[in-house]
PDB file of C-alpha atoms in Angstrom:
ATOM      1  CA  UNK A 259     -21.343  21.680 -40.258  1.00 92.00           C
ATOM      2  CA  UNK A 260     -21.296  18.733 -37.798  1.00 95.00           C
ATOM      3  CA  UNK A 261     -17.951  17.490 -39.161  1.00 96.00           C
ATOM      4  CA  UNK A 262     -16.405  20.945 -38.801  1.00 97.00           C
ATOM      5  CA  UNK A 263     -17.632  21.295 -35.208  1.00 98.00           C
ATOM      6  CA  UNK A 264     -16.472  17.820 -34.184  1.00 98.00           C
ATOM      7  CA  UNK A 265     -13.053  18.596 -35.700  1.00 98.00           C
ATOM      8  CA  UNK A 266     -12.934  21.799 -33.653  1.00 98.00           C
ATOM      9  CA  UNK A 267     -13.793  19.982 -30.431  1.00 98.00           C
ATOM     10  CA  UNK A 268     -11.114  17.347 -31.116  1.00 98.00           C
ATOM     11  CA  UNK A 269      -8.545  20.119 -31.664  1.00 98.00           C
ATOM     12  CA  UNK A 270      -9.649  21.689 -28.372  1.00 98.00           C
ATOM     13  CA  UNK A 271      -9.117  18.356 -26.586  1.00 98.00           C
ATOM     14  CA  UNK A 272      -5.633  18.065 -28.123  1.00 97.00           C
ATOM     15  CA  UNK A 273      -4.789  21.581 -26.947  1.00 97.00           C
ATOM     16  CA  UNK A 274      -6.014  20.738 -23.445  1.00 97.00           C
ATOM     17  CA  UNK A 275      -3.577  17.819 -23.292  1.00 96.00           C
ATOM     18  CA  UNK A 276      -0.705  19.966 -24.575  1.00 97.00           C
ATOM     19  CA  UNK A 277      -1.452  22.700 -22.015  1.00 96.00           C
ATOM     20  CA  UNK A 278      -1.787  20.173 -19.169  1.00 94.00           C
ATOM     21  CA  UNK A 279      -5.098  21.569 -17.887  1.00 93.00           C
ATOM     22  CA  UNK A 280      -6.841  18.203 -17.567  1.00 94.00           C
ATOM     23  CA  UNK A 281      -7.799  15.073 -19.411  1.00 95.00           C
ATOM     24  CA  UNK A 282      -8.019  14.669 -23.200  1.00 97.00           C
ATOM     25  CA  UNK A 283     -11.598  15.873 -23.422  1.00 98.00           C
ATOM     26  CA  UNK A 284     -13.412  18.911 -24.799  1.00 98.00           C
ATOM     27  CA  UNK A 285     -17.012  19.915 -25.419  1.00 98.00           C
ATOM     28  CA  UNK A 286     -19.005  22.683 -27.060  1.00 98.00           C
ATOM     29  CA  UNK A 287     -22.605  23.802 -26.708  1.00 98.00           C
ATOM     30  CA  UNK A 288     -24.194  24.969 -29.962  1.00 98.00           C
ATOM     31  CA  UNK A 289     -27.479  26.847 -30.362  1.00 98.00           C
ATOM     32  CA  UNK A 290     -28.975  27.642 -33.753  1.00 97.00           C
ATOM     33  CA  UNK A 291     -25.682  26.753 -35.442  1.00 96.00           C
ATOM     34  CA  UNK A 292     -23.685  29.150 -33.235  1.00 98.00           C
ATOM     35  CA  UNK A 293     -21.120  27.982 -30.670  1.00 98.00           C
ATOM     36  CA  UNK A 294     -22.250  29.306 -27.288  1.00 98.00           C
ATOM     37  CA  UNK A 295     -19.393  27.873 -25.233  1.00 98.00           C
ATOM     38  CA  UNK A 296     -16.215  25.841 -25.605  1.00 98.00           C
ATOM     39  CA  UNK A 297     -14.970  23.916 -22.592  1.00 98.00           C
ATOM     40  CA  UNK A 298     -12.343  21.383 -21.658  1.00 98.00           C
ATOM     41  CA  UNK A 299     -11.763  18.893 -18.890  1.00 98.00           C
ATOM     42  CA  UNK A 300     -10.206  20.751 -15.956  1.00 98.00           C
ATOM     43  CA  UNK A 301     -10.307  18.007 -13.324  1.00 97.00           C
ATOM     44  CA  UNK A 302      -6.626  18.207 -12.392  1.00 96.00           C
ATOM     45  CA  UNK A 303      -6.091  21.950 -12.798  1.00 97.00           C
ATOM     46  CA  UNK A 304      -9.194  22.859 -10.763  1.00 97.00           C
ATOM     47  CA  UNK A 305      -8.985  19.967  -8.284  1.00 97.00           C
ATOM     48  CA  UNK A 306     -12.618  19.209  -9.094  1.00 97.00           C
ATOM     49  CA  UNK A 307     -13.518  15.622 -10.039  1.00 97.00           C
ATOM     50  CA  UNK A 308     -16.766  16.865 -11.600  1.00 97.00           C
ATOM     51  CA  UNK A 309     -15.020  19.329 -13.947  1.00 98.00           C
ATOM     52  CA  UNK A 310     -15.453  17.184 -17.026  1.00 98.00           C
ATOM     53  CA  UNK A 311     -15.650  19.017 -20.344  1.00 98.00           C
ATOM     54  CA  UNK A 312     -19.361  18.329 -20.792  1.00 98.00           C
ATOM     55  CA  UNK A 313     -20.255  19.475 -17.272  1.00 98.00           C
ATOM     56  CA  UNK A 314     -18.096  22.596 -17.638  1.00 98.00           C
ATOM     57  CA  UNK A 315     -19.787  23.361 -20.967  1.00 98.00           C
ATOM     58  CA  UNK A 316     -23.282  22.838 -19.560  1.00 98.00           C
ATOM     59  CA  UNK A 317     -22.583  25.044 -16.534  1.00 98.00           C
ATOM     60  CA  UNK A 318     -21.171  27.859 -18.646  1.00 98.00           C
ATOM     61  CA  UNK A 319     -23.900  27.655 -21.310  1.00 98.00           C
ATOM     62  CA  UNK A 320     -26.587  27.819 -18.635  1.00 98.00           C
ATOM     63  CA  UNK A 321     -24.868  30.847 -17.117  1.00 98.00           C
ATOM     64  CA  UNK A 322     -24.540  32.603 -20.492  1.00 98.00           C
ATOM     65  CA  UNK A 323     -28.094  31.793 -21.586  1.00 98.00           C
ATOM     66  CA  UNK A 324     -29.514  32.431 -18.100  1.00 98.00           C
ATOM     67  CA  UNK A 325     -31.402  29.131 -17.968  1.00 98.00           C
ATOM     68  CA  UNK A 326     -31.177  25.725 -16.348  1.00 97.00           C
ATOM     69  CA  UNK A 327     -32.402  23.860 -19.412  1.00 97.00           C
ATOM     70  CA  UNK A 328     -30.649  23.684 -22.770  1.00 98.00           C
ATOM     71  CA  UNK A 329     -33.444  22.025 -24.728  1.00 97.00           C
ATOM     72  CA  UNK A 330     -32.722  24.117 -27.816  1.00 97.00           C
ATOM     73  CA  UNK A 331     -28.997  23.332 -27.775  1.00 98.00           C
ATOM     74  CA  UNK A 332     -26.716  20.579 -29.025  1.00 98.00           C
ATOM     75  CA  UNK A 333     -23.569  19.215 -27.437  1.00 98.00           C
ATOM     76  CA  UNK A 334     -20.427  18.358 -29.391  1.00 98.00           C
ATOM     77  CA  UNK A 335     -17.925  16.353 -27.392  1.00 98.00           C
ATOM     78  CA  UNK A 336     -14.605  14.743 -28.172  1.00 98.00           C
ATOM     79  CA  UNK A 337     -15.651  11.482 -26.494  1.00 98.00           C
ATOM     80  CA  UNK A 338     -18.796   9.569 -25.633  1.00 97.00           C
ATOM     81  CA  UNK A 339     -19.874  10.959 -22.238  1.00 97.00           C
ATOM     82  CA  UNK A 340     -19.185   9.176 -18.970  1.00 97.00           C
ATOM     83  CA  UNK A 341     -22.070   8.257 -16.612  1.00 96.00           C
ATOM     84  CA  UNK A 342     -21.874  11.577 -14.732  1.00 97.00           C
ATOM     85  CA  UNK A 343     -21.918  13.623 -17.930  1.00 98.00           C
ATOM     86  CA  UNK A 344     -24.631  11.401 -19.359  1.00 97.00           C
ATOM     87  CA  UNK A 345     -26.806  12.306 -16.377  1.00 97.00           C
ATOM     88  CA  UNK A 346     -25.961  16.009 -16.686  1.00 98.00           C
ATOM     89  CA  UNK A 347     -26.899  15.937 -20.376  1.00 98.00           C
ATOM     90  CA  UNK A 348     -30.321  14.534 -19.564  1.00 98.00           C
ATOM     91  CA  UNK A 349     -30.870  16.956 -16.669  1.00 98.00           C
ATOM     92  CA  UNK A 350     -29.933  19.862 -18.960  1.00 98.00           C
ATOM     93  CA  UNK A 351     -32.338  18.467 -21.568  1.00 98.00           C
ATOM     94  CA  UNK A 352     -29.984  18.933 -24.500  1.00 98.00           C
ATOM     95  CA  UNK A 353     -31.683  18.046 -27.765  1.00 98.00           C
ATOM     96  CA  UNK A 354     -28.783  16.184 -29.386  1.00 98.00           C
ATOM     97  CA  UNK A 355     -25.251  14.959 -28.658  1.00 98.00           C
ATOM     98  CA  UNK A 356     -22.507  14.490 -31.247  1.00 98.00           C
ATOM     99  CA  UNK A 357     -19.393  12.639 -30.092  1.00 98.00           C
ATOM    100  CA  UNK A 358     -16.131  11.474 -31.639  1.00 98.00           C
ATOM    101  CA  UNK A 359     -14.315   8.784 -29.593  1.00 97.00           C
ATOM    102  CA  UNK A 360     -16.174   5.871 -27.983  1.00 96.00           C
ATOM    103  CA  UNK A 361     -16.175   4.633 -24.378  1.00 95.00           C
ATOM    104  CA  UNK A 362     -13.828   1.856 -25.455  1.00 96.00           C
ATOM    105  CA  UNK A 363     -11.326   4.377 -26.824  1.00 96.00           C
ATOM    106  CA  UNK A 364     -11.357   6.247 -23.508  1.00 96.00           C
ATOM    107  CA  UNK A 365     -10.946   2.989 -21.574  1.00 95.00           C
ATOM    108  CA  UNK A 366      -7.858   2.088 -23.589  1.00 96.00           C
ATOM    109  CA  UNK A 367      -6.337   5.411 -22.521  1.00 96.00           C
ATOM    110  CA  UNK A 368      -7.070   4.723 -18.838  1.00 95.00           C
ATOM    111  CA  UNK A 369     -10.502   6.382 -18.572  1.00 95.00           C
ATOM    112  CA  UNK A 370     -12.640   3.299 -17.985  1.00 94.00           C
ATOM    113  CA  UNK A 371     -16.064   4.070 -16.516  1.00 93.00           C
ATOM    114  CA  UNK A 372     -17.525   0.572 -16.882  1.00 92.00           C
ATOM    115  CA  UNK A 373     -17.113  -0.075 -13.144  1.00 94.00           C
ATOM    116  CA  UNK A 374     -19.591   2.728 -12.400  1.00 94.00           C
ATOM    117  CA  UNK A 375     -22.267   1.093 -14.521  1.00 90.00           C
ATOM    118  CA  UNK A 376     -21.591  -2.170 -12.678  1.00 93.00           C
ATOM    119  CA  UNK A 377     -21.852  -0.472  -9.280  1.00 95.00           C
ATOM    120  CA  UNK A 378     -25.287   0.958 -10.106  1.00 91.00           C
ATOM    121  CA  UNK A 379     -26.762  -2.529 -10.302  1.00 93.00           C
ATOM    122  CA  UNK A 380     -25.410  -3.726  -6.955  1.00 95.00           C
ATOM    123  CA  UNK A 381     -27.331  -3.551  -3.669  1.00 94.00           C
ATOM    124  CA  UNK A 382     -26.366  -0.446  -1.697  1.00 94.00           C
ATOM    125  CA  UNK A 383     -24.157  -2.183   0.841  1.00 94.00           C
ATOM    126  CA  UNK A 384     -22.337  -4.326  -1.743  1.00 94.00           C
ATOM    127  CA  UNK A 385     -20.972  -1.347  -3.674  1.00 95.00           C
ATOM    128  CA  UNK A 386     -17.290  -0.421  -3.416  1.00 95.00           C
ATOM    129  CA  UNK A 387     -18.476   2.721  -1.649  1.00 95.00           C
ATOM    130  CA  UNK A 388     -21.328   1.570   0.611  1.00 94.00           C
ATOM    131  CA  UNK A 389     -24.536   3.610   0.369  1.00 94.00           C
ATOM    132  CA  UNK A 390     -26.201   3.565   3.784  1.00 92.00           C
ATOM    133  CA  UNK A 391     -29.752   4.840   4.140  1.00 92.00           C
ATOM    134  CA  UNK A 392     -30.504   6.470   7.468  1.00 93.00           C
ATOM    135  CA  UNK A 393     -34.233   6.248   8.118  1.00 92.00           C
ATOM    136  CA  UNK A 394     -34.709   9.601   9.848  1.00 95.00           C
ATOM    137  CA  UNK A 395     -38.320  10.345  10.860  1.00 94.00           C
ATOM    138  CA  UNK A 396     -38.314  13.585   8.831  1.00 95.00           C
ATOM    139  CA  UNK A 397     -36.842  12.175   5.627  1.00 95.00           C
ATOM    140  CA  UNK A 398     -39.956  13.019   3.589  1.00 95.00           C
ATOM    141  CA  UNK A 399     -40.404  16.581   4.911  1.00 95.00           C
ATOM    142  CA  UNK A 400     -38.456  18.378   2.123  1.00 94.00           C
ATOM    143  CA  UNK A 401     -40.578  16.640  -0.524  1.00 92.00           C
ATOM    144  CA  UNK A 402     -43.802  17.353   1.350  1.00 94.00           C
ATOM    145  CA  UNK A 403     -42.916  21.046   1.539  1.00 93.00           C
ATOM    146  CA  UNK A 404     -41.979  21.046  -2.151  1.00 93.00           C
ATOM    147  CA  UNK A 405     -45.353  19.535  -3.056  1.00 93.00           C
ATOM    148  CA  UNK A 406     -47.206  22.155  -0.977  1.00 92.00           C
ATOM    149  CA  UNK A 407     -45.241  25.081  -2.396  1.00 94.00           C
ATOM    150  CA  UNK A 408     -47.347  26.800  -5.051  1.00 91.00           C
ATOM    151  CA  UNK A 409     -44.746  29.245  -6.398  1.00 92.00           C
ATOM    152  CA  UNK A 410     -41.937  26.943  -7.452  1.00 86.00           C
ATOM    153  CA  UNK A 411     -39.936  26.495 -10.595  1.00 85.00           C
ATOM    154  CA  UNK A 412     -40.513  22.937 -11.761  1.00 85.00           C
ATOM    155  CA  UNK A 413     -37.739  21.152 -13.610  1.00 85.00           C
TER     156      UNK A 413
END
């Protein structure tokens, strides 16, 4: 079954390139052997830099399943996820990820995310995009209120 699903996601990525909707990426969310959602990269057609196939699939699966966690679902993706998608996968709590192409394959096609991993290890002000902390006196207030709130949905 995994080989059939990965073939389907690769075909979806090929179709996305042919239709010019975004990059050469596609993803599917599967629950109990059933495809819940198919999604593609729509970065350029939606003018949304976060509209990667995996993120689009996670958003739509959560909407369809009416949940913010996909712990009983698997992700099939045409390429090893980028750092943003990697984070989204962990936040969604997917139980397994199947992928076809590797990071290196994506890099050879012009989708090189290695610089992001490098940036994470640099001090805030040495990054290409400086991260500047503003030490406002109320910076902890949202967390304090969260901790005091009894009726909250933990995630």
